[in-house]
CSV table of C-alpha atoms in Angstrom, one decimal:
chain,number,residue,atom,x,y,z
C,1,UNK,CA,0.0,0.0,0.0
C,2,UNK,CA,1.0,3.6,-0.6
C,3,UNK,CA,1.8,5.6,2.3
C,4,UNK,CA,-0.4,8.6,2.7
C,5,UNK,CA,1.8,11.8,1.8
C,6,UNK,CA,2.4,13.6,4.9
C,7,UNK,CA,0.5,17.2,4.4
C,8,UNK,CA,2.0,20.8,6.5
C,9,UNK,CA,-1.5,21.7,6.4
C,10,UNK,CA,-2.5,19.1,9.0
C,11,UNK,CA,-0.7,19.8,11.7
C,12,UNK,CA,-1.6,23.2,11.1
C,13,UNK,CA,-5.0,22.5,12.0
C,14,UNK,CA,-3.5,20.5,14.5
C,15,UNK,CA,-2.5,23.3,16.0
C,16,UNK,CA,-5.7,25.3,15.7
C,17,UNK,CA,-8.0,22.4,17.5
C,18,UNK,CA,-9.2,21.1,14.3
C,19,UNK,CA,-10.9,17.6,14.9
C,20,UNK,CA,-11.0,16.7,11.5
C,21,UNK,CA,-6.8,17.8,11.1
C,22,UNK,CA,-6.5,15.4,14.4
C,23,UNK,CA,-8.4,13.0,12.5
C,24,UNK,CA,-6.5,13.1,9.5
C,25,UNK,CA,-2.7,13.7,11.7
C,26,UNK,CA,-3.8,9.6,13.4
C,27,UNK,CA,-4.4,8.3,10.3
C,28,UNK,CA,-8.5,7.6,11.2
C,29,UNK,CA,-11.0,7.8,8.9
C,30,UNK,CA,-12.6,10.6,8.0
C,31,UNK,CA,-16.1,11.4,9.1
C,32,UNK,CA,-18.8,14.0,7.8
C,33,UNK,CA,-20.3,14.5,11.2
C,34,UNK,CA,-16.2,15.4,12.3
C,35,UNK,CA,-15.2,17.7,9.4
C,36,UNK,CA,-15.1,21.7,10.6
C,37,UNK,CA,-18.6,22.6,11.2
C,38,UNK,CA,-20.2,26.0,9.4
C,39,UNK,CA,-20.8,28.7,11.6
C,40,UNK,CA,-24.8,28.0,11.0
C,41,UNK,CA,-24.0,24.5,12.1
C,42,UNK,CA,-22.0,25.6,15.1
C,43,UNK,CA,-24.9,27.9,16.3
C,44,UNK,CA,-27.5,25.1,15.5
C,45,UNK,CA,-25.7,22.5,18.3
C,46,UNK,CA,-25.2,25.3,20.6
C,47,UNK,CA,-28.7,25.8,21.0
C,48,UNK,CA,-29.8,21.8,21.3
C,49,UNK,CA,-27.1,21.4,23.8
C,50,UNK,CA,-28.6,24.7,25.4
C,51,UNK,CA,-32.0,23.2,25.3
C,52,UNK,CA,-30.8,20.0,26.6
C,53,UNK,CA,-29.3,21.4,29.5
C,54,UNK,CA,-25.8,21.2,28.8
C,55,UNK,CA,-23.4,23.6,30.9
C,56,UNK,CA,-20.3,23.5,28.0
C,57,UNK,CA,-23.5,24.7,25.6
C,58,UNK,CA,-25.1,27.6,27.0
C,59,UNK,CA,-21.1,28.8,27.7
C,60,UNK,CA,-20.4,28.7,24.0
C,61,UNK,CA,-23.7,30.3,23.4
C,62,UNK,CA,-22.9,32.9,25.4
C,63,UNK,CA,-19.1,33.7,24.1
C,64,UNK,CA,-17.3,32.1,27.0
C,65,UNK,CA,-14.3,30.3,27.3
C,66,UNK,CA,-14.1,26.7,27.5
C,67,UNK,CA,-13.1,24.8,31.0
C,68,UNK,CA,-12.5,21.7,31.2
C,69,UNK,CA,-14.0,22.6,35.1
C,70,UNK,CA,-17.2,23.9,33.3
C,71,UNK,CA,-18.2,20.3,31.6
C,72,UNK,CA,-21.5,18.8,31.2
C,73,UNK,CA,-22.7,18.8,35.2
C,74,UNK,CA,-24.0,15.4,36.9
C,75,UNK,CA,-27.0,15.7,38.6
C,76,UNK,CA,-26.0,16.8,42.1
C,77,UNK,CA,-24.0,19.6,40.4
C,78,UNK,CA,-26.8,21.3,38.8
C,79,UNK,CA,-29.6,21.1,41.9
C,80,UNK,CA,-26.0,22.9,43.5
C,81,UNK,CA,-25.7,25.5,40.3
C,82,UNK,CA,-29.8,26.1,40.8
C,83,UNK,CA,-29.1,26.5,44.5
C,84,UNK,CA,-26.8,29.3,44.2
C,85,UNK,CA,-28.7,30.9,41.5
C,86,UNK,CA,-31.5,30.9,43.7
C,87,UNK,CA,-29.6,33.0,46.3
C,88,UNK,CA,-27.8,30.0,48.2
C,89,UNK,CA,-24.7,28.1,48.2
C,90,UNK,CA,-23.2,24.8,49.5
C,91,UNK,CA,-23.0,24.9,53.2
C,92,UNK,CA,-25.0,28.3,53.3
C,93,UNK,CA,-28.5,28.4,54.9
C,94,UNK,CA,-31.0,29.5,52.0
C,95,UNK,CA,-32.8,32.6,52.5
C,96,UNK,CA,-36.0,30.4,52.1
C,97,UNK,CA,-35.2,28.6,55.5
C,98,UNK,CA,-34.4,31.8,56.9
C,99,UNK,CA,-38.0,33.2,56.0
C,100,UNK,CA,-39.4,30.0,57.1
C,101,UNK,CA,-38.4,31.1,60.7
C,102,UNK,CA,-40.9,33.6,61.0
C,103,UNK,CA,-40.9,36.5,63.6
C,104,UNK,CA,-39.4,34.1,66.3
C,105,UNK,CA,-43.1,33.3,68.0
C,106,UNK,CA,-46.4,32.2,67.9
C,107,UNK,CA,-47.6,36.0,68.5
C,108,UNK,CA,-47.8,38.2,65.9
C,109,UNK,CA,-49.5,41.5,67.0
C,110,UNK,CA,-48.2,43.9,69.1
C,111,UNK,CA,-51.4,45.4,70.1
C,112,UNK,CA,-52.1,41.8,71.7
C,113,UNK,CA,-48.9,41.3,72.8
C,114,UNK,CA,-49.0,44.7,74.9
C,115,UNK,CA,-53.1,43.9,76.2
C,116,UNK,CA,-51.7,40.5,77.7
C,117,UNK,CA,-49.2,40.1,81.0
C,118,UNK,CA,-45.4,40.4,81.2
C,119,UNK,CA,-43.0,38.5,82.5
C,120,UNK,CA,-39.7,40.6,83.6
C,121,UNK,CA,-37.7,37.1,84.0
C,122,UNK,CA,-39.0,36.3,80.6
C,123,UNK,CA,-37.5,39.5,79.2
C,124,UNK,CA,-34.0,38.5,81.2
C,125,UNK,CA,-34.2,35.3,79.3
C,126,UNK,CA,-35.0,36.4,76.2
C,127,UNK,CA,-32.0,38.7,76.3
C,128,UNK,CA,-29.8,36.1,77.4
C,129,UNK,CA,-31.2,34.0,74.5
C,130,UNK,CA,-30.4,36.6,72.1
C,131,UNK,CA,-27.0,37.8,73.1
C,132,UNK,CA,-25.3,34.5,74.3
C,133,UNK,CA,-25.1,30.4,73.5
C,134,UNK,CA,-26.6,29.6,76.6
C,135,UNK,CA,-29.5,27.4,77.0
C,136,UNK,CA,-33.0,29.0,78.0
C,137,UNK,CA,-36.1,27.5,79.6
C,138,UNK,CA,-38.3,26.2,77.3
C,139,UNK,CA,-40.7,28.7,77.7
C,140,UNK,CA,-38.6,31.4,76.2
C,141,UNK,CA,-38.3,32.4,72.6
C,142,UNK,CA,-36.9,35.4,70.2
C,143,UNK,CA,-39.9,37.6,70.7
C,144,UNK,CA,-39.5,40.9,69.4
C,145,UNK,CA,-41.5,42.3,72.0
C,146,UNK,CA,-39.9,40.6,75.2
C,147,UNK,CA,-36.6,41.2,73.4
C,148,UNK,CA,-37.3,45.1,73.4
C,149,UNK,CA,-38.2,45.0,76.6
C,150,UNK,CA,-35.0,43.4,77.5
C,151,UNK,CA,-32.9,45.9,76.1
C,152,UNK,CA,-33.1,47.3,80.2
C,153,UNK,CA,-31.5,44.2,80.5
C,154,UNK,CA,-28.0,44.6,78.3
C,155,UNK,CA,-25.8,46.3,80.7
C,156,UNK,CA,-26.4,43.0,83.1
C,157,UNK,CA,-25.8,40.9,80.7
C,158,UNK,CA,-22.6,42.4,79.7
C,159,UNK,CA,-21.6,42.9,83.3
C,160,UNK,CA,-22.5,38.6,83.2
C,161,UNK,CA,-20.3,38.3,80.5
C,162,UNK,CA,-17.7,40.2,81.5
C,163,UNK,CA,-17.4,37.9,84.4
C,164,UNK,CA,-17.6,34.8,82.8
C,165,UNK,CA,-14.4,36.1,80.2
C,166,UNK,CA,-12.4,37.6,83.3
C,167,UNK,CA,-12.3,34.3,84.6
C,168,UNK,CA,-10.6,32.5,81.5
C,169,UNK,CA,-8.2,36.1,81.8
C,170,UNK,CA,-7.1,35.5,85.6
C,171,UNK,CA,-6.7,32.0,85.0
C,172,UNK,CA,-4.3,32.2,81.8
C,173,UNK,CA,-2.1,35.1,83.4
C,174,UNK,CA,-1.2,32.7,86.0
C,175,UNK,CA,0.2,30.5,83.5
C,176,UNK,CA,1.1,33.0,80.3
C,177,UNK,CA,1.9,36.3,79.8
C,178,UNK,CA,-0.7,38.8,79.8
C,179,UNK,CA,-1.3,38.7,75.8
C,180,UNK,CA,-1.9,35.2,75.7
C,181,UNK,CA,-4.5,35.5,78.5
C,182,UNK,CA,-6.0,37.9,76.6
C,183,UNK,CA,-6.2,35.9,73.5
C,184,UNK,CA,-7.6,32.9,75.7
C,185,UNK,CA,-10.1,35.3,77.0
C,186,UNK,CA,-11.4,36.8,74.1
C,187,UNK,CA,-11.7,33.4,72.2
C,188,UNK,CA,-14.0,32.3,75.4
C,189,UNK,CA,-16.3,35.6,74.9
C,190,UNK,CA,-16.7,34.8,70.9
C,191,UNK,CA,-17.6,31.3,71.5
C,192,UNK,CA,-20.0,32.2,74.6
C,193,UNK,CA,-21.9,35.3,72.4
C,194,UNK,CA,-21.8,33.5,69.2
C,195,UNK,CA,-19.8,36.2,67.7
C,196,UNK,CA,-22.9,38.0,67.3
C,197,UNK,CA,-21.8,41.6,67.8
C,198,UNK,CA,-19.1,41.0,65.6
C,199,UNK,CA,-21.4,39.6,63.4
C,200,UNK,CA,-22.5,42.6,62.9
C,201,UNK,CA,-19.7,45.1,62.9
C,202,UNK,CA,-18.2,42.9,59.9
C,203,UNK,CA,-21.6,43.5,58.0
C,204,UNK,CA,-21.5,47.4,59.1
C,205,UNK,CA,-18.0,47.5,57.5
C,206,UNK,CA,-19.0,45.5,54.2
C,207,UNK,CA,-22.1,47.9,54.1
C,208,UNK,CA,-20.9,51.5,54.9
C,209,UNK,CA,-17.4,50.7,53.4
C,210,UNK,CA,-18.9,49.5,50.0
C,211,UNK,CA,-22.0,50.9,49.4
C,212,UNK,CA,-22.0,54.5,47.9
C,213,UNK,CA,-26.1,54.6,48.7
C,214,UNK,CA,-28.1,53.3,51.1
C,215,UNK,CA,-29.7,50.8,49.0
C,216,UNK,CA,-26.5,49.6,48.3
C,217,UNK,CA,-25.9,49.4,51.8
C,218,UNK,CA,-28.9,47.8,52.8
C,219,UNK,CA,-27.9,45.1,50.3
C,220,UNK,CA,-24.7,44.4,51.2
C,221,UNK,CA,-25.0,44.0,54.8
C,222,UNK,CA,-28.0,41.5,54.5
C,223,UNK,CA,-25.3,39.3,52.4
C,224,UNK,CA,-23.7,36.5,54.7
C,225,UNK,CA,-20.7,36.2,53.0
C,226,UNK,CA,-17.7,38.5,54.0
C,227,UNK,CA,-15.9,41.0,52.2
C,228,UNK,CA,-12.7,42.9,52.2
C,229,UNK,CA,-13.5,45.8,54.9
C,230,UNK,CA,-15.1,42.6,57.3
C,231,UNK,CA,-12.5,40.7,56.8
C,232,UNK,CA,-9.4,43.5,57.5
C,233,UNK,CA,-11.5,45.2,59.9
C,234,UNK,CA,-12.5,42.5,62.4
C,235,UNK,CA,-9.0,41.4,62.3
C,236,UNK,CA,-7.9,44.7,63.4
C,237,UNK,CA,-10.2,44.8,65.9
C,238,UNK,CA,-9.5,41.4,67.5
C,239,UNK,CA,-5.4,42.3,67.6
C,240,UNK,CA,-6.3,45.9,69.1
C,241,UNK,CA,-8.4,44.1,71.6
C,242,UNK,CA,-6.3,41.5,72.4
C,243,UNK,CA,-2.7,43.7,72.7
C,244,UNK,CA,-4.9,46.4,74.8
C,245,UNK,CA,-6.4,44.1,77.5
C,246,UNK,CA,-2.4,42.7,77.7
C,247,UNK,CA,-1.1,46.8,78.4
C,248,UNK,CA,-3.7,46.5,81.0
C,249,UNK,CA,-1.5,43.9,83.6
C,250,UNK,CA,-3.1,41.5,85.7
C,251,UNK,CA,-6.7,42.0,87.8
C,252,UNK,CA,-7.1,43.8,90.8
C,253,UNK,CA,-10.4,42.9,92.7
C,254,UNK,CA,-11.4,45.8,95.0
C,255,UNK,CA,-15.0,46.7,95.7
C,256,UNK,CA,-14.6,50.7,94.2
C,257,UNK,CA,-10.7,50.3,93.4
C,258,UNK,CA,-10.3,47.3,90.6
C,259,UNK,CA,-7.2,47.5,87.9
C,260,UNK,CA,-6.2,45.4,85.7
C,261,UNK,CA,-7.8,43.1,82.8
C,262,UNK,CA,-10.5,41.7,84.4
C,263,UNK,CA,-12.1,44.6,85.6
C,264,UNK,CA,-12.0,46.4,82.2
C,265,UNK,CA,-13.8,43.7,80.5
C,266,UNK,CA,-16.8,43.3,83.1
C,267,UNK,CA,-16.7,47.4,82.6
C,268,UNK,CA,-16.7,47.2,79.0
C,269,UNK,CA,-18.9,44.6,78.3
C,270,UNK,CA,-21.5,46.1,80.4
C,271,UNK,CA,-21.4,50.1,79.4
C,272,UNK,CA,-21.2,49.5,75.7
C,273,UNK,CA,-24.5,46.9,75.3
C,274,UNK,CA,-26.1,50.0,77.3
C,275,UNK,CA,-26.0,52.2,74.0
C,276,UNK,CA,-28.1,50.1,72.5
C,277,UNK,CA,-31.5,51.7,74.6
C,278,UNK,CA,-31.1,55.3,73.6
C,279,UNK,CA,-30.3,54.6,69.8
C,280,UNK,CA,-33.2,52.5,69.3
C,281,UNK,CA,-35.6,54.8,71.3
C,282,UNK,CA,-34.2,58.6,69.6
C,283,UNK,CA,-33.6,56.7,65.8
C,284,UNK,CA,-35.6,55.1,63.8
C,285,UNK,CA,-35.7,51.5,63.4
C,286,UNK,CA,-34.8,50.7,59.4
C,287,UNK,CA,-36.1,47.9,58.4
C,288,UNK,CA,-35.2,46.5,55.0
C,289,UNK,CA,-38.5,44.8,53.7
C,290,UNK,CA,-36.3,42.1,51.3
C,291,UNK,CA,-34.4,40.8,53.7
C,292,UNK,CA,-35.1,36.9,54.7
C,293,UNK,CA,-35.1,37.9,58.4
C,294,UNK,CA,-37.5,41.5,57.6
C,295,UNK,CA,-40.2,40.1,59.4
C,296,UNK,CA,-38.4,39.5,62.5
C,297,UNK,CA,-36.9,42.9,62.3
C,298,UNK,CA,-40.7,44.7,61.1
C,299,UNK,CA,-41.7,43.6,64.4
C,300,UNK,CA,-39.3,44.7,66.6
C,301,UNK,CA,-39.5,47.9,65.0
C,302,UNK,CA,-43.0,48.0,64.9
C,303,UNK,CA,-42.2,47.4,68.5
C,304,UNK,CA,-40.1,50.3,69.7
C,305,UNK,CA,-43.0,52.2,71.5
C,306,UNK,CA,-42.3,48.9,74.3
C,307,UNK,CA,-39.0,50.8,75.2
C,308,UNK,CA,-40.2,53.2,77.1
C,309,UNK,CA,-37.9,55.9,78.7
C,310,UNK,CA,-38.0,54.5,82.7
C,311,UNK,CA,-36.0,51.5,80.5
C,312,UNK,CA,-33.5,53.2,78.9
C,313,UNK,CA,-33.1,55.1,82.2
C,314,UNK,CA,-32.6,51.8,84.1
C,315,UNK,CA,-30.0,50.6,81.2
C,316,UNK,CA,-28.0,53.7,81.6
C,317,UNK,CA,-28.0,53.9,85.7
C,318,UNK,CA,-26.9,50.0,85.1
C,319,UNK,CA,-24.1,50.7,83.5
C,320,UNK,CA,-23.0,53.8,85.9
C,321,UNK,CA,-23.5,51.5,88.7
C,322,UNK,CA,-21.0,48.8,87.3
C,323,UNK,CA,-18.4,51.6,86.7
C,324,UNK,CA,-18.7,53.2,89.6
C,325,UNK,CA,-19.0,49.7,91.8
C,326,UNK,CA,-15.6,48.9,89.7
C,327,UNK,CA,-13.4,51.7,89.9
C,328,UNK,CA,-15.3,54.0,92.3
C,329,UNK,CA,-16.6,57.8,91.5
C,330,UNK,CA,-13.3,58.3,90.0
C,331,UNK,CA,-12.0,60.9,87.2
C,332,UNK,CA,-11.4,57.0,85.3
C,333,UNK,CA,-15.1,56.4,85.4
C,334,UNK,CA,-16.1,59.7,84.4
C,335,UNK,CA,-13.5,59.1,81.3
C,336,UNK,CA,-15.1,55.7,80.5
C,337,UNK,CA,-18.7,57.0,80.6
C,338,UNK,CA,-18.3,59.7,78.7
C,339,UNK,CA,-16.6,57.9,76.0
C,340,UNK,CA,-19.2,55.4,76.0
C,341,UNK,CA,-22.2,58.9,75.6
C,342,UNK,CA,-20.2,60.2,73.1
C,343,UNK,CA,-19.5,56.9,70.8
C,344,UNK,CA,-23.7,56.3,71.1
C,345,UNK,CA,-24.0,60.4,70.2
C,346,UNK,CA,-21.7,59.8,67.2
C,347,UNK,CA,-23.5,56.6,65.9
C,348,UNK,CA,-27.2,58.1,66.2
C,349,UNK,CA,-25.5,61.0,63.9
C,350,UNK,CA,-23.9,59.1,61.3
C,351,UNK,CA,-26.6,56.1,61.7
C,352,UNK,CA,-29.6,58.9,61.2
C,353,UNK,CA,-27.2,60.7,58.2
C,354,UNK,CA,-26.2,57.5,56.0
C,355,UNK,CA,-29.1,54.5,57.0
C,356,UNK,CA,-31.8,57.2,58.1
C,357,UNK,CA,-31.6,55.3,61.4
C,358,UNK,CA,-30.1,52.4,63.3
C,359,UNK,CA,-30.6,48.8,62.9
C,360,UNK,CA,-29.3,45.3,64.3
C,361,UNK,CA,-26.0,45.1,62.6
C,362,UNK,CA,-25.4,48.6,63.0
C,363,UNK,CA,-26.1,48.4,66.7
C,364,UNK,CA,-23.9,45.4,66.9
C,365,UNK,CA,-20.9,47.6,65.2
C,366,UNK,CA,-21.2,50.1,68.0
C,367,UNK,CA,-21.4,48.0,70.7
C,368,UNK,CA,-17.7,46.1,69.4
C,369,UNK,CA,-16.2,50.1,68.9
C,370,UNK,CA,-17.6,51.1,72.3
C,371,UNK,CA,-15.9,48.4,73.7
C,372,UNK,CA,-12.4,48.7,71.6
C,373,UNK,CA,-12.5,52.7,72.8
C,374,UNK,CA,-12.8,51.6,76.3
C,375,UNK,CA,-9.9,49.6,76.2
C,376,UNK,CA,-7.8,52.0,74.2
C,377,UNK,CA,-8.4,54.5,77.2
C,378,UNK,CA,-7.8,52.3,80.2
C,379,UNK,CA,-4.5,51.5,78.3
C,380,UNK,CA,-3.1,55.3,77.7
C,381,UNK,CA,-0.9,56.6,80.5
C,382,UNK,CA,-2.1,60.3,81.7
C,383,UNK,CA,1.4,61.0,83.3
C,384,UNK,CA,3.2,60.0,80.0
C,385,UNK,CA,2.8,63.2,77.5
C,386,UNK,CA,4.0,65.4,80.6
C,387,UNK,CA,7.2,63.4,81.1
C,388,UNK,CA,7.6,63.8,77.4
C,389,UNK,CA,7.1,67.4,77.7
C,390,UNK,CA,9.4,68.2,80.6
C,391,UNK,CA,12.4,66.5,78.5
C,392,UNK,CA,11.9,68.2,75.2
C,393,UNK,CA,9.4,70.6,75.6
C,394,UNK,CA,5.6,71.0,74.8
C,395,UNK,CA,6.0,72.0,71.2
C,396,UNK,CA,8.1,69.4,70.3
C,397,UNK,CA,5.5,67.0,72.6
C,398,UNK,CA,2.1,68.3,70.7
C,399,UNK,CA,3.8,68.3,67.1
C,400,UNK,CA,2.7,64.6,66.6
C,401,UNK,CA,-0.9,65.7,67.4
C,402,UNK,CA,-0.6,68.9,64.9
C,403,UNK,CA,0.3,66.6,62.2
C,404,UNK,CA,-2.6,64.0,63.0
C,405,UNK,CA,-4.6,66.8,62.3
C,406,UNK,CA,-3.4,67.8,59.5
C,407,UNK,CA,-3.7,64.5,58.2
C,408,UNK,CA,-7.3,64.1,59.0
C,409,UNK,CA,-8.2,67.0,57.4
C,410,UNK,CA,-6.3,66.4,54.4
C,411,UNK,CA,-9.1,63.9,52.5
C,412,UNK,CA,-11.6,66.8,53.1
C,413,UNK,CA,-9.6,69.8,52.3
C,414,UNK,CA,-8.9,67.9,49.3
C,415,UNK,CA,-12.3,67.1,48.3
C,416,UNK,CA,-13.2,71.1,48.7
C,417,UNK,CA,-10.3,71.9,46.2
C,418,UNK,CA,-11.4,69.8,43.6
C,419,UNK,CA,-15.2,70.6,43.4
C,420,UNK,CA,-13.8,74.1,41.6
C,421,UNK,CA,-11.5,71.8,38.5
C,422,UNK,CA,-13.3,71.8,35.3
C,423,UNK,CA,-15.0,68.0,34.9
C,424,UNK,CA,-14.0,66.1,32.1
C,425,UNK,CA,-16.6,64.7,29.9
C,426,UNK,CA,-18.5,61.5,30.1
C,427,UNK,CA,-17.2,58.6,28.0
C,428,UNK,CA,-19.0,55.6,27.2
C,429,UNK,CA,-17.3,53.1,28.4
């Protein structure tokens, strides 16, 4: 037999991902159904595999690449494609199920929830339920309505919880030095709260740091996954806290004169769950109608006329009487609470300016920065920047703060300057 002649043009189309040039380049037999197909017949296949289901299909349809990752799907792969197009994901909890919750009870006015009787241990527990992993009687649940009422209750809780984490801190400074114990103790408050306020402050970040309006906002922070500003900004938070509460040294229990770690965090737990009470009853309540857990949230906002003012009262004389019972009527308690009214001042301001109110995540957020602030000033030395001053003077002592300044105002001076340049035009992109 003659030997086929050996032809540049088929490795060419080798080359090129020709079937029928790999056909011909193996010596196999050609086929019609294998020669290049027209560009009619190309478009023709694409649309039966489309109809038929087929992943590779609808991707050349549509222009895309081929993967060799994006083949035909088996079954359990496309109920997990139609899962996340239907706004879940492997491992996620669908928004469906978290619908299917409901409002947390059986009750759903608050007209009949107000005509029937209270229970002030059922508001304790209901707070407990909602800010910690620890198990309730069975006759609690997450009602809105008890769970207004309970914000009263916070600044115990915190003061609780604060306890409960300066017991792994005393224990661990015995052993390690004081930023391991601080590590240890703040890994024993995330797991006893659930992360929950930090929960929120990651979704705050997400939200305010990438939405440029508020429905943007709104949107992002209802999304469970975590993004850039969450992710860099709860790590930051969790060093700062951890390296402050080590600056602090060890505990020192004294009815009126404590010191130390310990102390701080029963302080600091308690007076920053106590902002919660005046934001919810000066702002409003935003409530975003699309999200899965909106009905929850329509009626505990529907709900704020429960929280009356004798309960925010009591919140805030709670969380005096744990500073005060702590460190005593001290300049140090007057520095802690007034750092605690002005973080809740700031975050009504810029809550009611960017959201047009607060909400849960956003309460959550100020709690964890209420916190963070108390730390950062139980750690700063008073008798330090006069020391400084007496060596090298007071100029060269305030020049670091002159430049901070400048350096805050530079973003907005700059922003001023350029609303006066010409704008360039629009381009279609």
């Amino acid at each position: 037999r003659r030997r086929p002649r050996w032809r540049p043009w088929t490795l060419l189309e080798l080359e090129q991902g020709s079937e029928a040039g790999r056909r011909r380049h193996l010596g196999m037999a050609p086929n019609n159904a294998l020669r290049d197909k027209t560009t009619a017949e190309v478009e023709a296949l694409d649309f039966a595999e489309l109809e038929q289901g087929s992943e590779a299909g609808r991707r050349r349809h549509l222009g895309m690449a081929p993967n060799n990752a994006l083949r035909d799907k088996t079954t359990a792969e496309v109920e997990a494609l139609a899962a996340i197009a239907n706004d879940e994901s492997w491992g996620m909890i669908s928004s469906e199920e978290v619908r299917a919750r409901g409002v947390g009870t059986k009750e759903t006015m608050v007209d009949e929830f107000m005509a029937g009787p209270k229970s002030e241990l059922r508001c304790f527990f209901t707070g407990m339920m909602f800010v910690t992993r620890l198990p309730c009687p069975g006759w609690c649940d997450h009602h809105p309505g008890y769970l207004m009422r309970a914000m009263a209750w916070l600044p115990t809780l915190g003061m609780l919880i604060g306890l409960w984490v300066a017991a792994f801190i005393d224990a661990a400074a015995a052993l390690a030095p004081p930023t391991v114990a601080a590590a240890a103790s703040t890994g024993a408050g995330l797991w006893l709260t659930g992360c929950f306020h930090e929960d929120g402050l990651g979704d705050s970040l997400d939200g305010l740091g990438g939405g440029w309006t508020k429905a943007q906002i709104m949107r992002i922070m209802k999304d469970s996954r975590i993004g850039s500003y969450a992710c860099m900004g709860l790590t930051l938070w969790t060093l700062s806290k951890v390296i402050l509460l080590g600056e602090l040294g060890p505990s020192v229990w004294e009815f009126g004169a404590c010191a130390g770690q310990g102390p701080a965090l029963v302080v600091a737990h308690a007076v920053a769950r106590a902002s919660s009470s005046p934001l919810i009853w000066k702002c409003a309540y935003v409530v975003d109608a699309e999200d899965a857990k909106g009905d929850f949230y329509g009626w505990f906002g529907r709900s704020r006329e429960l929280l009356t003012l004798p309960r925010v009262g009591c919140a805030i004389a709670s969380a005096v009487a744990v500073t005060v019972g702590v460190y005593g009527p001290t300049v140090q308690s007057a520095a802690v609470l007034l750092t605690a009214i002005f973080g809740t001042v700031f975050a009504g301001l810029y809550g009611n300016s960017v959201l047009g109110g607060v909400m849960g995540d956003f309460l959550g957020a100020t709690i964890c920065c209420i916190e963070l602030s108390i730390y950062a000033l139980l750690a700063v030395d008073p008798a330090r920047l006069p020391a400084l001053a007496a060596s090298v003077g007071w100029a060269r002592a305030l020049r670091p703060f002159g430049m901070l300044a400048v350096a805050l105002a530079t973003p907005k001076l700059w922003t001023l300057s350029t609303r006066h340049l010409p704008k360039a035009e629009e381009k279609e992109c």
